[in-house]
XYZ file of C-alpha atoms in Angstrom:
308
model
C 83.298 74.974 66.149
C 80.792 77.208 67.496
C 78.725 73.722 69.213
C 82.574 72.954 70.846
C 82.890 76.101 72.096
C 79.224 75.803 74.033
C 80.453 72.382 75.176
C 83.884 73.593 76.507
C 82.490 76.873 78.390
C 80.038 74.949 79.939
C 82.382 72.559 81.248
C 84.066 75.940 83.202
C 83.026 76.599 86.714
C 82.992 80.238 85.494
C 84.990 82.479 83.195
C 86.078 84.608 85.712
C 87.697 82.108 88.282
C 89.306 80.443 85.062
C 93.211 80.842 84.011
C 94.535 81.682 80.846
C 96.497 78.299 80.234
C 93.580 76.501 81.490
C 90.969 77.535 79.231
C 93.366 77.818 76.301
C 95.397 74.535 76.565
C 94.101 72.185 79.809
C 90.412 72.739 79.600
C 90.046 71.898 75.685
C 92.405 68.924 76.060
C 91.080 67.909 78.967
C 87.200 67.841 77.462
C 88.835 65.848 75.023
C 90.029 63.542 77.545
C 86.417 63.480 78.949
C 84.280 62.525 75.677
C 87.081 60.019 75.753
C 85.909 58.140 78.992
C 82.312 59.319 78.443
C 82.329 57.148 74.769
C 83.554 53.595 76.940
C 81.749 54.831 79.920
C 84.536 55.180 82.566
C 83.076 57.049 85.886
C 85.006 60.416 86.327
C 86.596 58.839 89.732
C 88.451 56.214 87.614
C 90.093 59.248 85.422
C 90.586 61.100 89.475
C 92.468 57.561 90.250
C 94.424 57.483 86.610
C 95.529 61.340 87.670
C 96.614 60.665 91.079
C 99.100 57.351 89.339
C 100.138 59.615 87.049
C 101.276 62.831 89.016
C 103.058 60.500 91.820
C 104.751 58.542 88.555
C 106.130 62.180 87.800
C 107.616 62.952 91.351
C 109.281 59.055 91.152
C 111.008 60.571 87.681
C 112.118 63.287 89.777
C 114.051 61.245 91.862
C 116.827 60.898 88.888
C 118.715 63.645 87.912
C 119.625 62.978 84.576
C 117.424 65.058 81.622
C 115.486 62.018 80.465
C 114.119 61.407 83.472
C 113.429 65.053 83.963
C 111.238 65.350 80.750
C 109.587 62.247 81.201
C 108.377 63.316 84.708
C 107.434 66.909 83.106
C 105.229 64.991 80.574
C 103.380 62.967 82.839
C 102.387 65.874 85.237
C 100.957 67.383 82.337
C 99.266 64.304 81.673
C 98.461 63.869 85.106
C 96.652 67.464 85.405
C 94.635 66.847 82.312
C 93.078 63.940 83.841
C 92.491 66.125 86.839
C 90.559 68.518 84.450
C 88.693 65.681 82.653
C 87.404 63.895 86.176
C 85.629 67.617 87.229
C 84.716 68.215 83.538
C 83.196 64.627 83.172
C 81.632 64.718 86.360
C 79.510 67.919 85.088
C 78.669 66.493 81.884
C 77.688 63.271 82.975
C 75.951 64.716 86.282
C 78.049 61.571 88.188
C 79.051 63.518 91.050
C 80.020 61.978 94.126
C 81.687 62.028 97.708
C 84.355 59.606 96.824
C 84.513 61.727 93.526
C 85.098 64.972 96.229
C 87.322 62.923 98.281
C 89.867 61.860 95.594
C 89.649 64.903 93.554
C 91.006 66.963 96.555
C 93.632 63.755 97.211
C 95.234 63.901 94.079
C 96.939 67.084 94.129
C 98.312 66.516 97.716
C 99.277 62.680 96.253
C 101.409 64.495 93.362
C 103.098 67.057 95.643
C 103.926 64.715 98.574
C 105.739 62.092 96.421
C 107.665 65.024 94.564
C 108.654 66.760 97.626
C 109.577 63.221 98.755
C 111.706 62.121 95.888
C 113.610 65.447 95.402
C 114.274 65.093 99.003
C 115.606 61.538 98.391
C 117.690 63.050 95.684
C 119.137 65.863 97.321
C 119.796 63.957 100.641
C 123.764 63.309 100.194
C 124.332 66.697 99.321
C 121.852 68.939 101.935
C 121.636 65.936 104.888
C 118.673 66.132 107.332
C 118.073 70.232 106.215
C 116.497 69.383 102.950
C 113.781 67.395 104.582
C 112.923 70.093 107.458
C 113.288 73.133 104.265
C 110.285 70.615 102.191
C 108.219 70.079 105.279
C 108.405 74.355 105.844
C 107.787 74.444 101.838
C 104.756 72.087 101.577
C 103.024 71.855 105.283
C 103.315 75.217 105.929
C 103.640 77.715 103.188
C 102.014 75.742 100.177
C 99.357 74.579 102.114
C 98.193 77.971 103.418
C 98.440 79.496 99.774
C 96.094 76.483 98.498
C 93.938 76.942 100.791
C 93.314 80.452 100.736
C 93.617 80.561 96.890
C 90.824 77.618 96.965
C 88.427 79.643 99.459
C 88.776 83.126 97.393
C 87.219 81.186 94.544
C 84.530 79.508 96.292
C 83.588 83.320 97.635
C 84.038 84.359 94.297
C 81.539 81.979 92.893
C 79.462 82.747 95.669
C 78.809 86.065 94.703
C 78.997 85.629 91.094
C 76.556 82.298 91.061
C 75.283 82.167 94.605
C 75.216 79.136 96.749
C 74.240 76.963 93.875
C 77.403 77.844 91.788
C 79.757 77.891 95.078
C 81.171 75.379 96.834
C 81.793 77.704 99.897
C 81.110 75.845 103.488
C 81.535 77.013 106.838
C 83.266 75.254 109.627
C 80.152 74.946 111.868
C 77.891 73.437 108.907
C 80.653 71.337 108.643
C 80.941 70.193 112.340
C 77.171 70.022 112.692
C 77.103 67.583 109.817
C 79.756 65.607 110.896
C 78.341 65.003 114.679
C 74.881 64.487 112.978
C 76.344 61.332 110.842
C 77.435 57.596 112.927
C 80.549 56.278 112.774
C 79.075 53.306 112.676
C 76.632 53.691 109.517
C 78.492 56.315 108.198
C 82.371 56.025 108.738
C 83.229 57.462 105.136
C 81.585 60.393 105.244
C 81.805 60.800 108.984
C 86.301 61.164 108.434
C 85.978 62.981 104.963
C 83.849 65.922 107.204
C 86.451 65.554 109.739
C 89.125 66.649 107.766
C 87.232 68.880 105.341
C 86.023 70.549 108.813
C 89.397 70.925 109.395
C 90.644 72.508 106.162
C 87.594 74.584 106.256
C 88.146 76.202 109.482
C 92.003 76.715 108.420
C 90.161 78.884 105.389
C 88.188 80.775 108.306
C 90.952 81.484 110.369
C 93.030 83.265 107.663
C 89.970 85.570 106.728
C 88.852 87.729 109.971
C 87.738 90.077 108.472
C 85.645 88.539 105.528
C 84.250 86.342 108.305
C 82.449 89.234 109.816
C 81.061 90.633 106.699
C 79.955 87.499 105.403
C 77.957 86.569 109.198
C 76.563 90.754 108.541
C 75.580 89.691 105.143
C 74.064 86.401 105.718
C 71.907 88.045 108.927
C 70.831 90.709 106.455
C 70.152 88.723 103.362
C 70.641 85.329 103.588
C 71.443 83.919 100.183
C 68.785 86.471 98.551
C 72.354 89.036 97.710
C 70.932 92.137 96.262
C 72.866 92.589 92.399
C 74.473 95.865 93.393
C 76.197 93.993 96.128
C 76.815 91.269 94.006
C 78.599 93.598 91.270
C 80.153 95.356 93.700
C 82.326 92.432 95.339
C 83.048 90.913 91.687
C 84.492 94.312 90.671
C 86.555 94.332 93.840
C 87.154 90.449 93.960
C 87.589 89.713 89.808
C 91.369 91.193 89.551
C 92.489 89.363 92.504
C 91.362 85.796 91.059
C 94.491 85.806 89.126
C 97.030 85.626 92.437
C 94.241 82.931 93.425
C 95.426 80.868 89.748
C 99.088 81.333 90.689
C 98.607 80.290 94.070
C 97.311 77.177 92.679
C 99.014 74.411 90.242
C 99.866 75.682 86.886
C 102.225 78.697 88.360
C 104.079 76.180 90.411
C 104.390 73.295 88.261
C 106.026 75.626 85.397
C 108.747 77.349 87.949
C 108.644 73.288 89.119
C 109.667 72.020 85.523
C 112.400 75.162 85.070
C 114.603 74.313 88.165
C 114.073 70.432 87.328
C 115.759 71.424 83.527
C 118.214 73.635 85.486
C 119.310 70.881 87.462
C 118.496 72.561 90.643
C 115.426 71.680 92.025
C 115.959 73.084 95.572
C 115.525 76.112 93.798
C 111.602 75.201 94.193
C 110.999 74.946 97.866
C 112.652 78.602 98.083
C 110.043 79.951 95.398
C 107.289 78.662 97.133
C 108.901 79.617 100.572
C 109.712 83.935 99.086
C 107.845 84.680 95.839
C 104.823 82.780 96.486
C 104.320 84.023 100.313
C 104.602 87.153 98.822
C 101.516 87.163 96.438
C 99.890 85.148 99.047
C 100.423 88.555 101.760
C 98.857 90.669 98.787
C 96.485 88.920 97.530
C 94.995 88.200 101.431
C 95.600 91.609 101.975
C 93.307 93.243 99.651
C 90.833 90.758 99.907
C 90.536 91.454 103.161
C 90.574 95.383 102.905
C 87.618 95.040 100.052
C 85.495 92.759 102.710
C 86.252 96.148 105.023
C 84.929 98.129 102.624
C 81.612 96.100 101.815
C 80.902 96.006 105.202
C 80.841 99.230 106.002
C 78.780 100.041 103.364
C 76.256 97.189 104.059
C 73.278 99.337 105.224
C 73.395 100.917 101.818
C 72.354 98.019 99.942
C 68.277 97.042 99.713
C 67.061 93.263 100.153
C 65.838 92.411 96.952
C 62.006 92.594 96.391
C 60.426 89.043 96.886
């Protein structure tokens, strides 16, 4: 029990970042899942693949409105985002990491959410006309989009602190650019469009965080990567409680108010939670952040570069 523990935790990107239902239901079935593929040797972008058929399977189901339907689509999302912790959790504990892997891993969530925004819109077309569609695109270009993206970068600044750059997966638009104008479409056309619109979703990230933005250029000039630990423990206790409106920003929030107004029968009911309740936490949770990035900064001459 004690060896399975080990083996679970160290599949986590780190404890604090982690949800409740994740490490207590998705994470251990999803390791599962992993020595599963690791035992016939299946690369961790063939489980990414397997998640992104199953989560667009589930939106399809969505399409029907009668309750059999409903459950089997509910059951295959769940499937869907177990596979989508097994790729990640493979990838670590095989060490087969790669940009393809990075490519479809931030895909498949978009893949699920665009073919169930789709089909409920199909659904709900002879009743709402025209208005569902433009309420959806509002819902999922706009409002869910900013949330995931924000919710995705708090983490990555998060882990940044915690881990430093080796346990953070936090970029900047102009490393970004720089490597994507360095690379030839020619010899390098994948990588060359996956920087293109990581650049872009990067500098979306930047544009919502002024005032972080400044801090982080202050600390950077100051310190480079070498943070001093008081600094360190001072953004985790400021950035630790806010990690949970990160988790609800993300999937498992959504998908369970999701599977509710499916069962209700009523699954406009979604787009208007995403639209109210989720903005909402989304304000807050920005709004903090960005007051405890305030803070930091003007405290930053307080804090010594650690001895070499």
């Amino acid at each position: 029990m004690s060896q399975t523990k080990t083996t679970l935790e160290a599949t986590f990107k780190s404890q604090d970042t982690e949800e409740w239902l994740d490490i207590h239901f998705t994470r251990p079935l999803g390791l599962w899942w992993a020595k599963f593929f690791n035992y016939f040797g299946v690369h961790p972008n063939v489980v990414t693949v397997l998640s992104i058929i199953l989560g667009m399977a589930a939106g399809v189901m969505f399409y029907y409105p009668d309750m059999t339907h409903t459950v089997f689509g509910i059951i295959l999302l769940v499937w869907a985002n177990l596979y989508d912790s097994a790729d990640g959790q493979l990838a670590r504990m095989t060490g087969k990491k790669t940009l393809l892997g990075r490519v479809l891993d931030g895909f498949a969530g978009d893949a699920w959410f665009f073919t169930i925004y789709f089909c409920i819109c199909l659904r709900l077309t002879p009743e709402w006309g025209v208005s569902i569609w433009a309420v959806a695109a509002l819902s999922g270009f706009v409002f869910h989009a900013s949330q995931c993206q924000l919710a995705d970068y708090y983490r990555n600044i998060h882990l940044y602190f915690l881990k430093g750059r080796q346990g953070s997966e936090l970029d900047s638009y102009a490393k970004v650019r720089a490597d994507f104008h360095a690379l030839s479409w020619r010899k390098d056309w994948f990588h060359k469009t996956y920087l293109y619109f990581y650049g872009n979703y990067t500098r979306a990230q930047e544009r919502q965080t002024p005032t972080f933005q400044r801090f982080y250029a202050a600390v950077r000039k100051r310190f480079g990567d070498n943070l001093p630990q008081t600094l360190r423990d001072d953004f985790r206790r400021g950035s630790l409680p806010l990690m949970k409106y990160a988790n609800i920003l993300t999937f498992n929030t959504r998908a369970i108010v999701l599977y509710a107004v499916l069962l209700l029968g009523q699954p406009w009911l979604y787009f208007v939670f995403e639209i109210t309740v989720m903005t909402i936490i989304y304000l807050y949770m920005r709004s903090r952040h960005e007051r405890l990035c305030f803070k930091l900064f003007k405290r930053l001459n307080q804090y010594e570069p650690e001895a070499a």
